[in-house]
Amino acid sequence: MQGDSDRRSYDRGTSIFSPDGRLYQVEYAREAVRKGSATVGVTTAESVVFASDTSTRSPLLERDSVEKIHDVDGRLGIASAGHVADARRLVDEARRFAQTERLRYGDAPGVETTAKAIADVVQESTQTGGMRPFGVGLLVGGVTDGEPRLYETDPSGTPSAWRATAVGSDGDVIRDYLETEYTDGLDTADGLALALDALRAGAADLTAAEVAVATMDADGFRTVDTDTVAGHFGGAS
């Protein structure tokens, strides 16, 4: 009985390591990310492309209310997989951080700086009593000093840089596809096509209307309209 009680305490505690060095609450948060609809990020020679599955659980739900890709400060973007409410909280933190950096230094923060600031907030939730880890994985992308950068933050608070990656359901399948098909030096159009193809590698029945796409380049953050996405889907929306 004592052993079962100990296991339950590790299971409930957000900041208690199990004897084998695991934080179970962080692992549960990672599972929440894996259950979320997929999001893909791809870097190109001059931009970063995000593509997210925004399919809804009901035809009565307004699709525009499903926000998976966010503009941070007109230059940087964040895409998410997992709990939407947790993502919104972290996007707000990123926006406040970007505004503070502009006021303090007179310049916008870079992608790496922003990703690490978000990761600090996420990591704090894994060591503070009364909190739970954020059940969301984020992709942070943009162009810094002319160089496209893409970072992922996971529920442990670890930021990592990628050339192309995916978070959410079927993430392993999508990453396998990206590892096979990705090449350096892609232009934005090719990066967009790759991101959409990778997303459909995990969900072949996805339609253009169920996908949100955005690009970030030296000119800033911009969303891609459904008609353009439909063109990559053979015209089917």
Coordinates of N, CA, C and O in Angstrom, one line a residue, residues 17-119:
F17 N 10.0 14.7 -8.4 CA 10.6 13.7 -9.3 C 10.3 12.3 -8.7 O 10.3 12.0 -7.5
S18 N 10.0 11.4 -9.7 CA 9.8 10.0 -9.3 C 11.2 9.4 -9.1 O 12.2 10.0 -9.5
P19 N 11.3 8.2 -8.5 CA 12.7 7.6 -8.2 C 13.5 7.4 -9.5 O 14.7 7.4 -9.5
D20 N 12.8 7.3 -10.7 CA 13.6 7.1 -11.9 C 13.7 8.5 -12.7 O 14.1 8.5 -13.8
G21 N 13.5 9.6 -11.9 CA 13.9 10.9 -12.5 C 12.8 11.5 -13.4 O 13.2 12.4 -14.2
R22 N 11.6 11.1 -13.3 CA 10.6 11.6 -14.2 C 9.6 12.5 -13.5 O 9.4 12.4 -12.3
L23 N 9.1 13.5 -14.2 CA 8.0 14.4 -13.8 C 6.8 13.9 -14.5 O 6.6 14.2 -15.7
Y24 N 5.9 13.2 -13.8 CA 4.8 12.6 -14.5 C 3.8 13.7 -15.1 O 3.3 13.5 -16.1
Q25 N 3.7 14.8 -14.4 CA 2.8 15.9 -14.9 C 3.3 16.5 -16.2 O 2.5 16.8 -17.0
V26 N 4.6 16.5 -16.3 CA 5.1 17.0 -17.6 C 4.9 16.0 -18.7 O 4.5 16.4 -19.8
E27 N 5.0 14.7 -18.4 CA 4.7 13.7 -19.4 C 3.2 13.7 -19.8 O 2.9 13.5 -21.0
Y28 N 2.3 14.0 -18.8 CA 0.9 14.1 -19.2 C 0.7 15.3 -20.1 O -0.2 15.3 -21.0
A29 N 1.4 16.4 -19.8 CA 1.2 17.6 -20.6 C 1.7 17.3 -22.0 O 1.1 17.8 -23.0
R30 N 2.8 16.6 -22.2 CA 3.3 16.2 -23.5 C 2.2 15.3 -24.2 O 2.1 15.4 -25.4
E31 N 1.5 14.5 -23.5 CA 0.5 13.7 -24.1 C -0.7 14.6 -24.6 O -1.2 14.3 -25.6
A32 N -1.0 15.6 -23.9 CA -2.0 16.6 -24.3 C -1.6 17.2 -25.6 O -2.4 17.5 -26.5
V33 N -0.3 17.5 -25.8 CA 0.2 18.0 -27.1 C 0.1 17.0 -28.2 O -0.4 17.3 -29.3
R34 N 0.4 15.7 -27.9 CA 0.3 14.7 -28.9 C -1.2 14.5 -29.3 O -1.4 14.0 -30.4
K35 N -2.1 14.8 -28.4 CA -3.5 14.6 -28.8 C -4.1 15.8 -29.6 O -5.1 15.7 -30.2
G36 N -3.3 16.9 -29.6 CA -3.8 18.1 -30.3 C -3.6 17.9 -31.8 O -2.8 17.2 -32.3
S37 N -4.4 18.7 -32.6 CA -4.3 18.6 -34.0 C -2.9 19.2 -34.4 O -2.4 20.1 -33.8
A38 N -2.4 18.7 -35.5 CA -1.0 18.9 -35.9 C -0.8 20.3 -36.4 O -1.6 21.0 -37.0
T39 N 0.5 20.8 -36.2 CA 1.0 22.0 -36.7 C 2.4 21.8 -37.2 O 3.2 21.1 -36.6
V40 N 2.7 22.3 -38.4 CA 4.0 22.1 -39.1 C 4.7 23.5 -39.2 O 4.0 24.5 -39.5
G41 N 6.0 23.5 -39.0 CA 6.8 24.7 -39.3 C 8.0 24.3 -40.2 O 8.6 23.3 -40.0
V42 N 8.2 25.1 -41.2 CA 9.3 24.9 -42.2 C 10.0 26.2 -42.4 O 9.4 27.3 -42.6
T43 N 11.4 26.2 -42.4 CA 12.2 27.3 -42.7 C 12.6 27.2 -44.2 O 12.8 26.2 -44.7
T44 N 12.6 28.4 -44.8 CA 13.0 28.5 -46.2 C 14.2 29.4 -46.3 O 14.7 29.9 -45.2
A45 N 14.7 29.7 -47.5 CA 15.8 30.6 -47.6 C 15.5 32.0 -47.1 O 16.4 32.7 -46.6
E46 N 14.3 32.4 -47.2 CA 13.9 33.8 -46.8 C 12.8 33.9 -45.8 O 12.4 35.0 -45.5
S47 N 12.2 32.8 -45.4 CA 11.0 32.9 -44.5 C 10.8 31.7 -43.7 O 11.6 30.7 -43.8
V48 N 9.8 31.7 -42.8 CA 9.3 30.6 -42.1 C 7.8 30.4 -42.4 O 7.1 31.4 -42.5
V49 N 7.4 29.2 -42.6 CA 6.0 28.8 -43.0 C 5.4 28.0 -41.9 O 6.0 27.0 -41.4
F50 N 4.2 28.4 -41.5 CA 3.4 27.6 -40.5 C 2.2 27.0 -41.2 O 1.5 27.8 -42.0
A51 N 1.8 25.8 -41.0 CA 0.6 25.2 -41.5 C 0.0 24.4 -40.3 O 0.6 23.6 -39.7
S52 N -1.3 24.7 -40.0 CA -2.0 24.0 -38.9 C -3.3 23.4 -39.3 O -4.1 24.0 -40.1
D53 N -3.6 22.3 -38.7 CA -4.9 21.6 -38.9 C -5.9 22.3 -38.0 O -5.7 22.3 -36.8
T54 N -6.9 22.9 -38.5 CA -7.9 23.6 -37.7 C -9.3 22.9 -37.9 O -10.3 23.6 -37.6
S55 N -9.3 21.7 -38.2 CA -10.5 20.9 -38.3 C -11.3 21.0 -37.0 O -10.7 20.9 -35.9
T56 N -12.6 21.1 -37.0 CA -13.4 21.2 -35.8 C -14.1 19.9 -35.5 O -14.3 19.1 -36.3
R57 N -14.5 19.9 -34.2 CA -15.2 18.7 -33.8 C -16.7 18.7 -34.1 O -17.4 17.7 -33.9
S58 N -17.2 19.8 -34.6 CA -18.6 19.9 -34.9 C -18.8 20.8 -36.1 O -18.1 21.9 -36.2
P59 N -19.7 20.5 -37.0 CA -19.9 21.4 -38.2 C -20.6 22.7 -37.7 O -20.6 23.7 -38.5
L60 N -21.1 22.8 -36.5 CA -21.7 24.0 -36.0 C -20.7 25.0 -35.4 O -21.1 26.1 -35.2
L61 N -19.5 24.5 -35.2 CA -18.5 25.4 -34.6 C -18.0 26.3 -35.7 O -17.6 25.9 -36.8
E62 N -17.9 27.6 -35.4 CA -17.3 28.6 -36.3 C -15.8 28.3 -36.5 O -15.1 28.4 -35.5
R63 N -15.4 28.0 -37.7 CA -14.0 27.7 -37.9 C -13.0 28.8 -37.6 O -11.9 28.6 -37.1
D64 N -13.5 30.1 -37.8 CA -12.6 31.2 -37.6 C -12.3 31.4 -36.1 O -11.3 32.1 -35.7
S65 N -13.1 30.7 -35.2 CA -12.8 30.8 -33.8 C -11.7 29.9 -33.3 O -11.3 29.9 -32.2
V66 N -11.3 29.0 -34.2 CA -10.2 28.0 -33.9 C -8.9 28.7 -34.2 O -8.5 28.7 -35.4
E67 N -8.2 29.2 -33.2 CA -6.9 30.0 -33.5 C -5.7 29.1 -33.2 O -5.5 28.7 -32.0
K68 N -5.0 28.7 -34.2 CA -3.8 27.9 -34.0 C -2.5 28.7 -34.4 O -1.4 28.3 -33.9
I69 N -2.6 29.7 -35.2 CA -1.4 30.5 -35.6 C -1.7 32.0 -35.1 O -2.7 32.6 -35.4
H70 N -0.7 32.6 -34.5 CA -0.8 33.9 -33.9 C 0.3 34.8 -34.3 O 1.5 34.4 -34.4
D71 N -0.1 36.1 -34.6 CA 0.9 37.1 -34.9 C 1.3 37.7 -33.6 O 0.5 38.1 -32.7
V72 N 2.6 37.7 -33.3 CA 3.2 38.2 -32.0 C 3.4 39.7 -32.0 O 2.8 40.4 -31.2
D73 N 4.1 40.2 -33.0 CA 4.4 41.6 -33.1 C 4.5 42.2 -34.5 O 5.2 43.2 -34.7
G74 N 3.9 41.5 -35.4 CA 3.9 41.9 -36.8 C 5.1 41.3 -37.6 O 5.1 41.4 -38.8
R75 N 6.0 40.7 -36.9 CA 7.2 40.1 -37.5 C 7.3 38.6 -37.2 O 7.7 37.8 -38.0
L76 N 7.0 38.3 -35.9 CA 7.2 36.9 -35.4 C 5.8 36.3 -35.3 O 4.8 36.9 -35.1
G77 N 5.8 34.9 -35.4 CA 4.5 34.2 -35.3 C 4.7 33.0 -34.3 O 5.8 32.5 -34.1
I78 N 3.6 32.6 -33.8 CA 3.6 31.4 -32.9 C 2.4 30.5 -33.4 O 1.3 31.0 -33.6
A79 N 2.7 29.2 -33.5 CA 1.7 28.2 -33.9 C 1.7 27.2 -32.8 O 2.8 26.9 -32.2
S80 N 0.6 26.6 -32.6 CA 0.4 25.7 -31.4 C -0.2 24.4 -31.7 O -0.9 24.2 -32.7
A81 N 0.0 23.4 -30.8 CA -0.7 22.2 -30.8 C -0.9 21.8 -29.3 O 0.0 21.9 -28.5
G82 N -2.2 21.4 -29.0 CA -2.5 21.1 -27.6 C -3.6 21.9 -27.1 O -4.5 22.3 -27.8
H83 N -3.6 22.3 -25.8 CA -4.7 23.1 -25.2 C -4.7 24.5 -25.7 O -3.7 25.2 -25.5
V84 N -5.7 24.9 -26.4 CA -5.8 26.2 -27.0 C -5.7 27.3 -25.9 O -5.0 28.4 -26.1
A85 N -6.3 27.1 -24.8 CA -6.3 28.1 -23.7 C -4.9 28.4 -23.2 O -4.5 29.5 -22.9
D86 N -4.1 27.3 -23.0 CA -2.7 27.4 -22.6 C -1.9 28.1 -23.7 O -1.0 29.0 -23.3
A87 N -2.2 27.9 -24.9 CA -1.5 28.6 -26.0 C -1.8 30.0 -26.0 O -0.8 30.9 -26.1
R88 N -3.0 30.4 -25.8 CA -3.4 31.8 -25.7 C -2.7 32.5 -24.6 O -2.2 33.7 -24.7
R89 N -2.6 31.9 -23.4 CA -1.8 32.5 -22.3 C -0.4 32.7 -22.6 O 0.2 33.8 -22.3
L90 N 0.3 31.8 -23.3 CA 1.7 31.9 -23.6 C 1.9 32.9 -24.8 O 2.9 33.7 -24.8
V91 N 0.9 33.0 -25.7 CA 1.0 34.0 -26.8 C 0.9 35.4 -26.1 O 1.7 36.3 -26.5
D92 N 0.0 35.6 -25.2 CA 0.0 36.9 -24.5 C 1.3 37.2 -23.8 O 1.7 38.4 -23.8
E93 N 1.9 36.2 -23.2 CA 3.2 36.4 -22.6 C 4.3 36.9 -23.6 O 5.1 37.8 -23.4
A94 N 4.2 36.2 -24.8 CA 5.2 36.6 -25.8 C 4.9 38.0 -26.3 O 5.9 38.8 -26.6
R95 N 3.7 38.4 -26.5 CA 3.4 39.8 -26.9 C 3.8 40.8 -25.9 O 4.4 41.8 -26.3
R96 N 3.6 40.5 -24.6 CA 4.1 41.5 -23.6 C 5.6 41.5 -23.6 O 6.2 42.6 -23.4
F97 N 6.3 40.4 -23.8 CA 7.7 40.4 -23.8 C 8.2 41.2 -25.0 O 9.2 42.0 -24.8
A98 N 7.6 41.1 -26.1 CA 8.0 41.8 -27.3 C 7.9 43.3 -27.1 O 8.7 44.1 -27.5
Q99 N 6.7 43.7 -26.5 CA 6.5 45.1 -26.3 C 7.5 45.7 -25.3 O 8.0 46.8 -25.4
T100 N 7.8 44.9 -24.2 CA 8.8 45.3 -23.2 C 10.1 45.5 -23.8 O 10.9 46.5 -23.5
E101 N 10.6 44.6 -24.7 CA 11.9 44.7 -25.3 C 12.0 45.9 -26.2 O 13.0 46.6 -26.2
R102 N 10.9 46.2 -26.9 CA 10.9 47.4 -27.8 C 11.0 48.7 -26.9 O 11.7 49.6 -27.3
L103 N 10.3 48.7 -25.8 CA 10.3 49.9 -24.9 C 11.7 50.0 -24.3 O 12.2 51.1 -24.1
R104 N 12.3 48.9 -23.9 CA 13.5 48.9 -23.1 C 14.7 49.2 -24.0 O 15.6 50.0 -23.6
Y105 N 14.8 48.6 -25.2 CA 16.0 48.6 -26.0 C 15.7 49.4 -27.3 O 16.7 49.6 -28.1
G106 N 14.5 49.7 -27.6 CA 14.2 50.4 -28.9 C 14.3 49.5 -30.1 O 14.5 50.0 -31.2
D107 N 14.3 48.2 -29.9 CA 14.4 47.2 -31.0 C 13.5 46.0 -30.6 O 13.3 45.7 -29.5
A108 N 13.1 45.3 -31.7 CA 12.3 44.1 -31.5 C 13.1 43.0 -31.1 O 14.3 42.9 -31.5
P109 N 12.6 42.0 -30.3 CA 13.4 40.9 -29.9 C 13.5 39.9 -31.1 O 12.7 39.9 -32.0
G110 N 14.5 39.1 -31.1 CA 14.7 38.0 -32.1 C 13.9 36.8 -31.7 O 13.3 36.7 -30.7
V111 N 13.9 35.9 -32.7 CA 13.1 34.6 -32.5 C 13.7 33.8 -31.3 O 12.9 33.3 -30.5
E112 N 15.0 33.6 -31.3 CA 15.6 32.8 -30.2 C 15.3 33.5 -28.8 O 14.9 32.8 -27.9
T113 N 15.4 34.8 -28.7 CA 15.2 35.5 -27.5 C 13.7 35.3 -27.0 O 13.5 35.0 -25.8
T114 N 12.8 35.4 -28.0 CA 11.4 35.3 -27.6 C 11.1 33.8 -27.2 O 10.4 33.6 -26.3
A115 N 11.6 32.9 -28.0 CA 11.4 31.5 -27.7 C 11.9 31.1 -26.3 O 11.2 30.4 -25.5
K116 N 13.0 31.6 -25.9 CA 13.6 31.3 -24.6 C 12.8 32.0 -23.5 O 12.7 31.4 -22.4
A117 N 12.3 33.2 -23.8 CA 11.5 33.9 -22.8 C 10.2 33.1 -22.5 O 9.8 32.9 -21.3
I118 N 9.6 32.6 -23.5 CA 8.4 31.7 -23.4 C 8.8 30.4 -22.6 O 8.1 30.0 -21.7
A119 N 9.9 29.8 -23.0 CA 10.3 28.6 -22.4 C 10.6 28.8 -20.9 O 10.3 27.9 -20.0

